[in-house]
């Protein structure tokens, strides 16, 4: 394992400790822009912890994170190392004591995904990947499922913060549900990508998510043998928001899995 990946894993575990501690007490919650979009004091604290822990150990890296106005990808992020962080992915789950909520840490090298870590502090599952070196769950190699769509679960994201996107997501779900075992909605895009990576689901789709939602998880799913693209089948930009569809090797191999309506 590269030293940088070990540092990211340690950072994610510390973030998880903070989340677990905070779940024992009442926390402050603020509204953000968009429908039912919230940020808690813990999202901010976890982001601060990750920025300071990682910048002490990898001082040359740039930082991009969901909270506190640190969320804009710029030209400087196309060179050298840039951390892309979602301190808590699944904030509404976290607020409600519903699972999962995870910490997602991606690392871009010259604008290209290089390392990724997604940690679920409630289950202790840590997913990781290094470009070209495979994907792991708690250190054990993982692979996407080989089953066809008809024998797979499909996870959806509902695009909750953006007007019009839930309609698109649910019309796509209505189509997929006729072709798969059933639909799931976890509340965390990073987790959904790890579930495809580890073969528990066959697919995940969502009409629009942000760079910090997919940066680490998309690398993990790809390194596990999955195909991760936008709804048109084009590679993800790793620059900003995108539609995302992730498919196992079994489903991608069959073809015909890209969203067929409401593109
Ligand atoms: C959200 C979650 C959710 C997805 C949303 C994301 P947040 O992230 O990943 O599953 O549907 O699109 O924004 O707000 O909990 O960090
Ligand atoms: Ca998120
Ligand atoms: Ca978040």
CSV table of C-alpha atoms and ligand atoms in Angstrom, one decimal:
chain,number,residue,atom,x,y,z
A,1,UNK,CA,0.0,0.0,0.0
A,2,UNK,CA,1.3,3.5,-0.8
A,3,UNK,CA,2.1,5.6,2.2
A,4,UNK,CA,-0.5,8.2,1.0
A,5,UNK,CA,-3.3,5.6,1.0
A,6,UNK,CA,-2.4,4.5,4.6
A,7,UNK,CA,-2.6,8.2,5.6
A,8,UNK,CA,-6.0,8.6,4.0
A,9,UNK,CA,-7.3,5.4,5.7
A,10,UNK,CA,-6.1,6.7,9.1
A,11,UNK,CA,-7.8,10.1,8.4
A,12,UNK,CA,-11.1,8.3,7.5
A,13,UNK,CA,-11.0,6.3,10.7
A,14,UNK,CA,-10.5,9.4,12.8
A,15,UNK,CA,-13.4,11.1,10.9
A,16,UNK,CA,-15.5,8.0,11.8
A,17,UNK,CA,-14.6,8.3,15.5
A,18,UNK,CA,-15.8,11.9,15.4
A,19,UNK,CA,-19.1,10.8,13.8
A,20,UNK,CA,-19.7,8.1,16.3
A,21,UNK,CA,-19.0,10.4,19.3
A,22,UNK,CA,-21.3,13.0,17.9
A,23,UNK,CA,-24.1,10.6,17.5
A,24,UNK,CA,-24.4,10.4,21.3
A,25,UNK,CA,-25.4,14.0,21.6
A,26,UNK,CA,-27.7,16.7,20.1
A,27,UNK,CA,-26.1,18.4,17.2
A,28,UNK,CA,-26.6,21.7,15.4
A,29,UNK,CA,-28.2,21.5,11.9
A,30,UNK,CA,-28.4,24.3,9.3
A,31,UNK,CA,-30.2,24.4,6.0
A,32,UNK,CA,-28.3,24.8,2.7
A,33,UNK,CA,-29.4,25.8,-0.7
A,34,UNK,CA,-31.8,23.4,-2.4
A,35,UNK,CA,-34.7,21.2,-1.2
A,36,UNK,CA,-34.1,19.5,2.2
A,37,UNK,CA,-30.3,20.0,1.9
A,38,UNK,CA,-28.7,20.2,5.4
A,39,UNK,CA,-25.3,20.6,7.0
A,40,UNK,CA,-24.6,19.7,10.6
A,41,UNK,CA,-21.8,20.9,12.9
A,42,UNK,CA,-20.3,17.4,12.5
A,43,UNK,CA,-20.0,17.7,8.7
A,44,UNK,CA,-17.9,20.9,9.3
A,45,UNK,CA,-15.9,19.4,12.1
A,46,UNK,CA,-15.1,16.3,10.1
A,47,UNK,CA,-14.0,18.3,7.1
A,48,UNK,CA,-11.7,20.5,9.3
A,49,UNK,CA,-10.2,17.4,10.9
A,50,UNK,CA,-9.5,15.8,7.5
A,51,UNK,CA,-8.0,19.0,6.0
A,52,UNK,CA,-5.7,19.5,9.0
A,53,UNK,CA,-4.7,15.8,9.4
A,54,UNK,CA,-4.0,15.4,5.7
A,55,UNK,CA,-2.3,18.7,5.1
A,56,UNK,CA,0.1,18.1,8.0
A,57,UNK,CA,1.2,14.8,6.4
A,58,UNK,CA,0.8,15.6,2.7
A,59,UNK,CA,1.5,19.4,2.6
A,60,UNK,CA,1.8,19.7,-1.2
A,61,UNK,CA,-1.8,18.7,-1.9
A,62,UNK,CA,-4.7,21.0,-2.7
A,63,UNK,CA,-8.0,20.5,-1.0
A,64,UNK,CA,-11.6,20.5,-2.2
A,65,UNK,CA,-14.4,19.6,0.2
A,66,UNK,CA,-18.1,20.0,0.2
A,67,UNK,CA,-18.5,22.4,3.1
A,68,UNK,CA,-17.4,26.0,4.0
A,69,UNK,CA,-17.1,27.2,0.4
A,70,UNK,CA,-14.2,25.0,-0.5
A,71,UNK,CA,-16.2,23.2,-3.2
A,72,UNK,CA,-15.0,24.7,-6.5
A,73,UNK,CA,-12.7,22.7,-8.8
A,74,UNK,CA,-10.2,25.1,-10.4
A,75,UNK,CA,-7.3,24.9,-12.9
A,76,UNK,CA,-4.8,24.4,-10.1
A,77,UNK,CA,-6.5,21.1,-9.3
A,78,UNK,CA,-5.4,19.7,-12.7
A,79,UNK,CA,-1.8,19.6,-11.6
A,80,UNK,CA,-0.2,17.8,-8.6
A,81,UNK,CA,-2.3,16.3,-5.9
A,82,UNK,CA,-5.8,17.3,-4.9
A,83,UNK,CA,-7.9,15.8,-2.1
A,84,UNK,CA,-11.6,15.7,-2.9
A,85,UNK,CA,-13.5,15.2,0.3
A,86,UNK,CA,-17.1,14.6,1.3
A,87,UNK,CA,-16.8,14.7,5.2
A,88,UNK,CA,-20.2,13.0,5.6
A,89,UNK,CA,-21.9,11.4,2.6
A,90,UNK,CA,-25.4,10.6,3.7
A,91,UNK,CA,-26.0,13.7,6.0
A,92,UNK,CA,-29.7,13.2,6.2
A,93,UNK,CA,-29.1,9.6,7.3
A,94,UNK,CA,-26.6,10.8,9.9
A,95,UNK,CA,-29.1,13.4,11.2
A,96,UNK,CA,-31.8,10.7,11.6
A,97,UNK,CA,-29.7,7.9,13.0
A,98,UNK,CA,-30.4,5.9,9.8
A,99,UNK,CA,-27.6,4.0,8.0
A,100,UNK,CA,-25.3,4.3,6.1
A,101,UNK,CA,-23.4,7.6,6.4
A,102,UNK,CA,-19.7,7.5,5.3
A,103,UNK,CA,-16.6,9.6,4.9
A,104,UNK,CA,-15.3,9.8,1.3
A,105,UNK,CA,-11.7,10.8,0.5
A,106,UNK,CA,-10.5,10.9,-3.1
A,107,UNK,CA,-7.1,11.9,-4.3
A,108,UNK,CA,-6.6,13.3,-7.8
A,109,UNK,CA,-3.1,13.3,-9.4
A,110,UNK,CA,-2.8,15.8,-12.2
A,111,UNK,CA,-6.6,15.8,-12.3
A,112,UNK,CA,-6.9,12.0,-12.7
A,113,UNK,CA,-8.3,9.7,-9.9
A,114,UNK,CA,-5.4,8.1,-8.1
A,115,UNK,CA,-6.5,7.0,-4.7
A,116,UNK,CA,-9.8,6.6,-3.0
A,117,UNK,CA,-11.1,5.7,0.5
A,118,UNK,CA,-14.7,5.3,1.7
A,119,UNK,CA,-15.3,4.5,5.3
A,120,UNK,CA,-18.5,3.4,7.1
A,121,UNK,CA,-17.9,4.0,10.8
A,122,UNK,CA,-21.1,2.2,11.8
A,123,UNK,CA,-20.1,-1.1,10.2
A,124,UNK,CA,-16.3,-0.7,10.2
A,125,UNK,CA,-16.2,-1.4,6.4
A,126,UNK,CA,-13.3,0.5,4.7
A,127,UNK,CA,-13.2,0.5,0.9
A,128,UNK,CA,-10.1,1.6,-0.9
A,129,UNK,CA,-8.5,1.7,-4.3
A,130,UNK,CA,-5.3,2.8,-6.0
A,131,UNK,CA,-5.5,3.4,-9.8
A,132,UNK,CA,-4.3,0.3,-11.6
A,133,UNK,CA,-3.9,-1.8,-8.4
A,134,UNK,CA,-7.4,-3.0,-7.7
A,135,UNK,CA,-10.0,-2.3,-5.0
A,136,UNK,CA,-10.3,-3.6,-1.4
A,137,UNK,CA,-12.7,-4.0,1.4
A,138,UNK,CA,-10.9,-4.0,4.7
A,139,UNK,CA,-7.7,-5.0,2.8
A,140,UNK,CA,-9.3,-7.9,0.9
A,141,UNK,CA,-9.6,-7.6,-2.9
A,142,UNK,CA,-13.1,-7.0,-4.2
A,143,UNK,CA,-14.7,-7.5,-7.6
A,144,UNK,CA,-18.0,-6.5,-9.1
A,145,UNK,CA,-20.7,-9.2,-9.7
A,146,UNK,CA,-20.8,-11.3,-12.8
A,147,UNK,CA,-24.6,-11.7,-12.7
A,148,UNK,CA,-26.8,-10.2,-15.4
A,149,UNK,CA,-29.2,-7.3,-14.6
A,150,UNK,CA,-32.1,-9.7,-14.2
A,151,UNK,CA,-30.3,-11.3,-11.3
A,152,UNK,CA,-29.1,-8.1,-9.7
A,153,UNK,CA,-30.2,-5.4,-7.2
A,154,UNK,CA,-30.1,-1.9,-8.6
A,155,UNK,CA,-29.4,1.1,-6.3
A,156,UNK,CA,-30.8,4.5,-7.3
A,157,UNK,CA,-30.0,8.0,-6.1
A,158,UNK,CA,-33.0,10.3,-6.1
A,159,UNK,CA,-31.3,13.7,-6.8
A,160,UNK,CA,-33.1,15.1,-3.8
A,161,UNK,CA,-31.7,18.7,-3.9
A,162,UNK,CA,-32.5,19.6,-7.5
A,163,UNK,CA,-36.0,20.4,-8.9
A,164,UNK,CA,-37.0,17.9,-11.7
A,165,UNK,CA,-34.3,15.3,-10.9
A,166,UNK,CA,-36.5,13.1,-8.7
A,167,UNK,CA,-39.0,12.8,-11.6
A,168,UNK,CA,-36.1,11.6,-13.9
A,169,UNK,CA,-34.7,9.2,-11.2
A,170,UNK,CA,-38.1,7.6,-10.5
A,171,UNK,CA,-39.0,7.2,-14.2
A,172,UNK,CA,-35.7,5.4,-14.7
A,173,UNK,CA,-36.3,3.3,-11.6
A,174,UNK,CA,-39.7,2.3,-13.1
A,175,UNK,CA,-37.9,1.0,-16.1
A,176,UNK,CA,-35.0,-0.8,-14.3
A,177,UNK,CA,-37.4,-2.5,-11.8
A,178,UNK,CA,-39.0,-4.4,-14.6
A,179,UNK,CA,-35.5,-5.7,-15.6
A,180,UNK,CA,-33.8,-6.4,-12.2
A,181,UNK,CA,-34.6,-8.1,-8.9
A,182,UNK,CA,-35.5,-4.9,-7.0
A,183,UNK,CA,-34.4,-1.3,-6.4
A,184,UNK,CA,-32.6,0.1,-3.4
A,185,UNK,CA,-32.0,3.7,-2.1
A,186,UNK,CA,-29.2,4.0,0.5
A,187,UNK,CA,-28.9,7.8,0.9
A,188,UNK,CA,-25.2,7.8,0.2
A,189,UNK,CA,-23.8,7.9,-3.3
A,190,UNK,CA,-20.2,6.9,-2.2
A,191,UNK,CA,-21.7,3.9,-0.4
A,192,UNK,CA,-23.8,3.0,-3.5
A,193,UNK,CA,-20.6,2.9,-5.6
A,194,UNK,CA,-18.9,0.7,-3.0
A,195,UNK,CA,-21.9,-1.7,-3.1
A,196,UNK,CA,-21.4,-2.1,-6.9
A,197,UNK,CA,-17.7,-2.5,-6.3
A,198,UNK,CA,-18.2,-5.3,-3.8
A,199,UNK,CA,-20.8,-7.2,-5.8
A,200,UNK,CA,-23.7,-6.6,-3.5
A,201,UNK,CA,-25.6,-4.6,-6.0
A,202,UNK,CA,-25.2,-4.8,-9.8
A,203,UNK,CA,-25.8,-1.2,-10.6
A,204,UNK,CA,-26.2,2.3,-9.3
A,205,UNK,CA,-27.5,5.4,-11.1
A,206,UNK,CA,-28.3,9.0,-10.2
A,207,UNK,CA,-29.1,12.0,-12.5
A,208,UNK,CA,-26.7,14.4,-10.8
A,209,UNK,CA,-24.1,14.1,-8.1
A,210,UNK,CA,-21.1,16.3,-7.1
A,211,UNK,CA,-17.4,15.6,-7.6
A,212,UNK,CA,-17.0,14.8,-3.9
A,213,UNK,CA,-19.9,12.3,-4.0
A,214,UNK,CA,-18.2,10.2,-6.7
A,215,UNK,CA,-14.5,10.9,-6.7
A,216,UNK,CA,-13.4,8.1,-4.4
A,217,UNK,CA,-16.3,5.7,-5.0
A,218,UNK,CA,-16.1,5.8,-8.8
A,219,UNK,CA,-12.4,4.8,-8.6
A,220,UNK,CA,-13.2,2.0,-6.2
A,221,UNK,CA,-16.0,0.7,-8.5
A,222,UNK,CA,-13.7,0.9,-11.6
A,223,UNK,CA,-10.8,-0.8,-9.9
A,224,UNK,CA,-13.2,-3.6,-8.8
A,225,UNK,CA,-13.9,-4.2,-12.5
A,226,UNK,CA,-17.0,-2.1,-12.9
A,227,UNK,CA,-17.9,0.4,-15.6
A,228,UNK,CA,-18.6,4.0,-14.4
A,229,UNK,CA,-19.8,6.6,-16.8
A,230,UNK,CA,-22.3,9.4,-17.2
A,231,UNK,CA,-25.8,8.6,-18.5
A,232,UNK,CA,-24.6,8.8,-22.1
A,233,UNK,CA,-21.8,6.3,-21.5
A,234,UNK,CA,-19.0,8.9,-21.5
A,235,UNK,CA,-16.2,8.8,-18.9
A,236,UNK,CA,-16.7,10.9,-15.8
A,237,UNK,CA,-15.0,14.3,-15.9
A,238,UNK,CA,-13.6,14.2,-12.3
A,239,UNK,CA,-14.0,18.0,-12.6
A,240,UNK,CA,-17.5,18.6,-11.2
A,241,UNK,CA,-21.1,17.5,-11.1
A,242,UNK,CA,-22.3,14.7,-13.4
A,243,UNK,CA,-25.0,12.1,-13.9
A,244,UNK,CA,-23.5,8.7,-12.9
A,245,UNK,CA,-24.2,5.1,-13.8
A,246,UNK,CA,-22.0,2.3,-12.4
A,247,UNK,CA,-22.4,-1.2,-13.6
A,248,UNK,CA,-20.9,-4.5,-12.6
A,249,UNK,CA,-18.8,-6.5,-15.1
A,250,UNK,CA,-21.7,-8.8,-15.6
A,251,UNK,CA,-24.2,-6.0,-16.4
A,252,UNK,CA,-21.8,-3.9,-18.5
A,253,UNK,CA,-20.8,-7.0,-20.4
A,254,UNK,CA,-24.5,-7.6,-21.4
A,255,UNK,CA,-24.9,-4.0,-22.8
A,256,UNK,CA,-28.2,-2.2,-22.9
A,257,UNK,CA,-28.0,-1.0,-19.2
A,258,UNK,CA,-27.6,2.7,-19.7
A,259,UNK,CA,-30.7,4.7,-18.7
A,260,UNK,CA,-33.1,4.4,-21.6
A,261,UNK,CA,-35.6,7.1,-20.8
A,262,UNK,CA,-35.5,10.7,-19.5
A,263,UNK,CA,-31.9,11.4,-20.5
B,1,LIG,C1,-26.0,13.1,-1.0
B,1,LIG,C2,-26.0,11.6,-1.0
B,1,LIG,C3,-27.2,11.1,-1.6
B,1,LIG,C4,-27.4,11.6,-3.0
B,1,LIG,C5,-27.2,13.1,-3.1
B,1,LIG,C6,-25.9,13.5,-2.4
B,1,LIG,P1,-24.8,14.4,1.1
B,1,LIG,O1,-24.8,13.6,-0.4
B,1,LIG,O2,-24.9,11.0,-1.6
B,1,LIG,O3,-27.3,9.7,-1.7
B,1,LIG,O4,-28.6,11.2,-3.5
B,1,LIG,O5,-27.3,13.4,-4.5
B,1,LIG,O6,-25.8,14.9,-2.5
B,1,LIG,O7,-25.6,15.6,0.9
B,1,LIG,O8,-25.5,13.5,2.0
B,1,LIG,O9,-23.4,14.6,1.3
B,2,LIG,CA1,-22.4,13.8,-0.6
B,3,LIG,CA1,-21.8,15.6,2.5
